[in-house]
Amino acid sequence: GAGVSQSPSNKVTEKGKDVELRCDPISGHTALYWYRQSLGQGLEFLIYFQGNSAPDKSGLPSDRFSAERTGGSVSTLTIQRTQQEDSAVYLCASSLELLPYNEQFFGPGTRLTVL
Amino acid sequence: AQKVTQAQTEISVVEKEDVTLDCVYETRDTTYYLFWYKQPPSGELVFLIRRNSFDEQNEISGRYSWNFQKSTSSFNFTITASQVVDSAVYFCALILANQAGTALIFGKGTTLSVSS
């Protein structure tokens, strides 16, 4: 596709369940970012990938969050034992390279609701 | 630490009015980039403009214009003759230029509602 795609678009889960959120970046983009958008916190950075590598995981809110990227393309954000405070829209972005001036192209997001 | 402040949470205007969205940023770094993104009701963030810290020239693109002033650490965005389609949440963001892997630091956003 031409843009960043994310799936599912909506996910409702029960507290304590695990969820996986998927991001397909723009083809050829080596850098990939995950952000979280919630009412109280605005847009917050979670993690970035350069290729398949995520050198800095300090932005992840807790050890229940993990992310991986395979083949320099698709990325999965996994949240284990979900809590109600995890409810948010999870946004993925990609850019041509991991350079600050590169425009980040955002996907439509996955709206996660934890009951 | 870096911070972006968008003091206006919500703005409502009537079509054809001009509106300015304020953005104030904080950083001790001398090299950085500033961005504006638009988030329409569909949810997808759309890039509007990028400015680097060494370029204080104002920019105009159609009905949009941006005023970057380092002296006041501001990067304000003006929409001239607003239209209903301009209704969206607008985010100002900052990224440092001298650290690999830094991410966008966003303000909380300003919700603009344009009525006909």
mmCIF file of C-alpha atoms in Angstrom, chain B residues 30-114:
data_model
loop_
_atom_site.group_PDB
_atom_site.id
_atom_site.type_symbol
_atom_site.label_atom_id
_atom_site.label_comp_id
_atom_site.label_asym_id
_atom_site.label_seq_id
_atom_site.Cartn_x
_atom_site.Cartn_y
_atom_site.Cartn_z
ATOM 1 C CA THR B 30 20.685 24.636 19.458
ATOM 2 C CA THR B 31 19.859 22.279 16.620
ATOM 3 C CA TYR B 32 16.359 20.952 16.325
ATOM 4 C CA TYR B 33 13.380 20.682 14.044
ATOM 5 C CA LEU B 34 9.847 21.841 14.571
ATOM 6 C CA PHE B 35 6.804 20.300 12.949
ATOM 7 C CA TRP B 36 3.098 20.857 12.647
ATOM 8 C CA TYR B 37 0.776 17.918 12.102
ATOM 9 C CA LYS B 38 -2.967 17.898 11.462
ATOM 10 C CA GLN B 39 -5.200 15.134 12.798
ATOM 11 C CA PRO B 40 -8.605 15.199 11.099
ATOM 12 C CA PRO B 41 -11.538 13.219 12.490
ATOM 13 C CA SER B 42 -10.337 10.174 10.538
ATOM 14 C CA GLY B 43 -7.457 9.993 13.016
ATOM 15 C CA GLU B 44 -4.425 9.873 10.749
ATOM 16 C CA LEU B 45 -1.765 12.469 11.496
ATOM 17 C CA VAL B 46 -0.902 14.487 8.417
ATOM 18 C CA PHE B 47 2.387 16.342 8.098
ATOM 19 C CA LEU B 48 2.032 20.053 7.393
ATOM 20 C CA ILE B 49 5.449 21.646 7.773
ATOM 21 C CA ARG B 50 8.975 21.188 9.081
ATOM 22 C CA ARG B 51 11.324 23.957 10.174
ATOM 23 C CA ASN B 52 14.926 23.682 11.310
ATOM 24 C CA SER B 53 16.284 25.807 14.105
ATOM 25 C CA PHE B 54 18.554 27.802 11.820
ATOM 26 C CA ASP B 55 15.861 28.910 9.455
ATOM 27 C CA GLU B 56 13.643 31.614 10.891
ATOM 28 C CA GLN B 57 12.050 32.554 7.626
ATOM 29 C CA ASN B 58 8.320 32.583 7.787
ATOM 30 C CA GLU B 59 6.571 30.307 5.390
ATOM 31 C CA ILE B 60 3.311 30.570 3.536
ATOM 32 C CA SER B 61 1.536 27.740 1.800
ATOM 33 C CA GLY B 62 -1.820 28.720 0.417
ATOM 34 C CA ARG B 63 -4.027 29.688 3.355
ATOM 35 C CA TYR B 64 -1.475 28.385 5.855
ATOM 36 C CA SER B 65 1.403 30.378 7.250
ATOM 37 C CA TRP B 66 3.936 29.784 9.980
ATOM 38 C CA ASN B 67 5.804 32.248 12.138
ATOM 39 C CA PHE B 68 8.988 30.904 13.737
ATOM 40 C CA GLN B 69 10.645 33.141 16.330
ATOM 41 C CA LYS B 70 13.625 31.753 18.222
ATOM 42 C CA SER B 71 13.694 34.773 20.506
ATOM 43 C CA THR B 72 10.377 33.738 22.000
ATOM 44 C CA SER B 73 10.723 29.986 21.299
ATOM 45 C CA SER B 74 7.507 30.061 19.356
ATOM 46 C CA PHE B 75 6.326 28.451 16.151
ATOM 47 C CA ASN B 76 2.822 29.708 15.530
ATOM 48 C CA PHE B 77 0.494 28.567 12.794
ATOM 49 C CA THR B 78 -2.077 30.794 11.120
ATOM 50 C CA ILE B 79 -4.939 29.688 8.926
ATOM 51 C CA THR B 80 -6.338 32.483 6.808
ATOM 52 C CA ALA B 81 -9.973 32.431 5.754
ATOM 53 C CA SER B 82 -10.676 29.220 7.626
ATOM 54 C CA GLN B 83 -12.892 26.543 6.135
ATOM 55 C CA VAL B 84 -14.961 23.767 7.660
ATOM 56 C CA VAL B 85 -12.443 21.247 6.316
ATOM 57 C CA ASP B 86 -9.827 22.814 8.556
ATOM 58 C CA SER B 87 -11.619 21.367 11.581
ATOM 59 C CA ALA B 88 -9.126 19.021 13.190
ATOM 60 C CA VAL B 89 -6.687 18.647 16.021
ATOM 61 C CA TYR B 90 -3.392 20.359 15.289
ATOM 62 C CA PHE B 91 -0.173 19.242 16.918
ATOM 63 C CA CYS B 92 3.092 21.074 17.178
ATOM 64 C CA ALA B 93 6.151 18.877 17.699
ATOM 65 C CA LEU B 94 9.866 19.146 18.352
ATOM 66 C CA ILE B 95 12.698 16.763 17.557
ATOM 67 C CA LEU B 96 16.348 17.185 18.448
ATOM 68 C CA ALA B 97 18.815 17.006 15.608
ATOM 69 C CA ASN B 98 21.885 15.750 17.377
ATOM 70 C CA GLN B 99 20.698 12.475 18.785
ATOM 71 C CA ALA B 100 20.052 9.436 16.693
ATOM 72 C CA GLY B 101 16.759 7.827 17.401
ATOM 73 C CA THR B 102 15.068 10.692 19.148
ATOM 74 C CA ALA B 103 11.384 10.886 18.552
ATOM 75 C CA LEU B 104 8.904 13.657 18.086
ATOM 76 C CA ILE B 105 7.900 15.440 21.267
ATOM 77 C CA PHE B 106 4.351 16.582 20.806
ATOM 78 C CA GLY B 107 2.312 19.298 22.390
ATOM 79 C CA LYS B 108 -1.109 18.325 23.697
ATOM 80 C CA GLY B 109 -2.775 19.609 20.557
ATOM 81 C CA THR B 110 -5.311 22.312 19.749
ATOM 82 C CA THR B 111 -8.758 21.287 18.595
ATOM 83 C CA LEU B 112 -9.982 23.677 15.932
ATOM 84 C CA SER B 113 -13.672 23.758 15.091
ATOM 85 C CA VAL B 114 -14.739 25.767 12.095
#
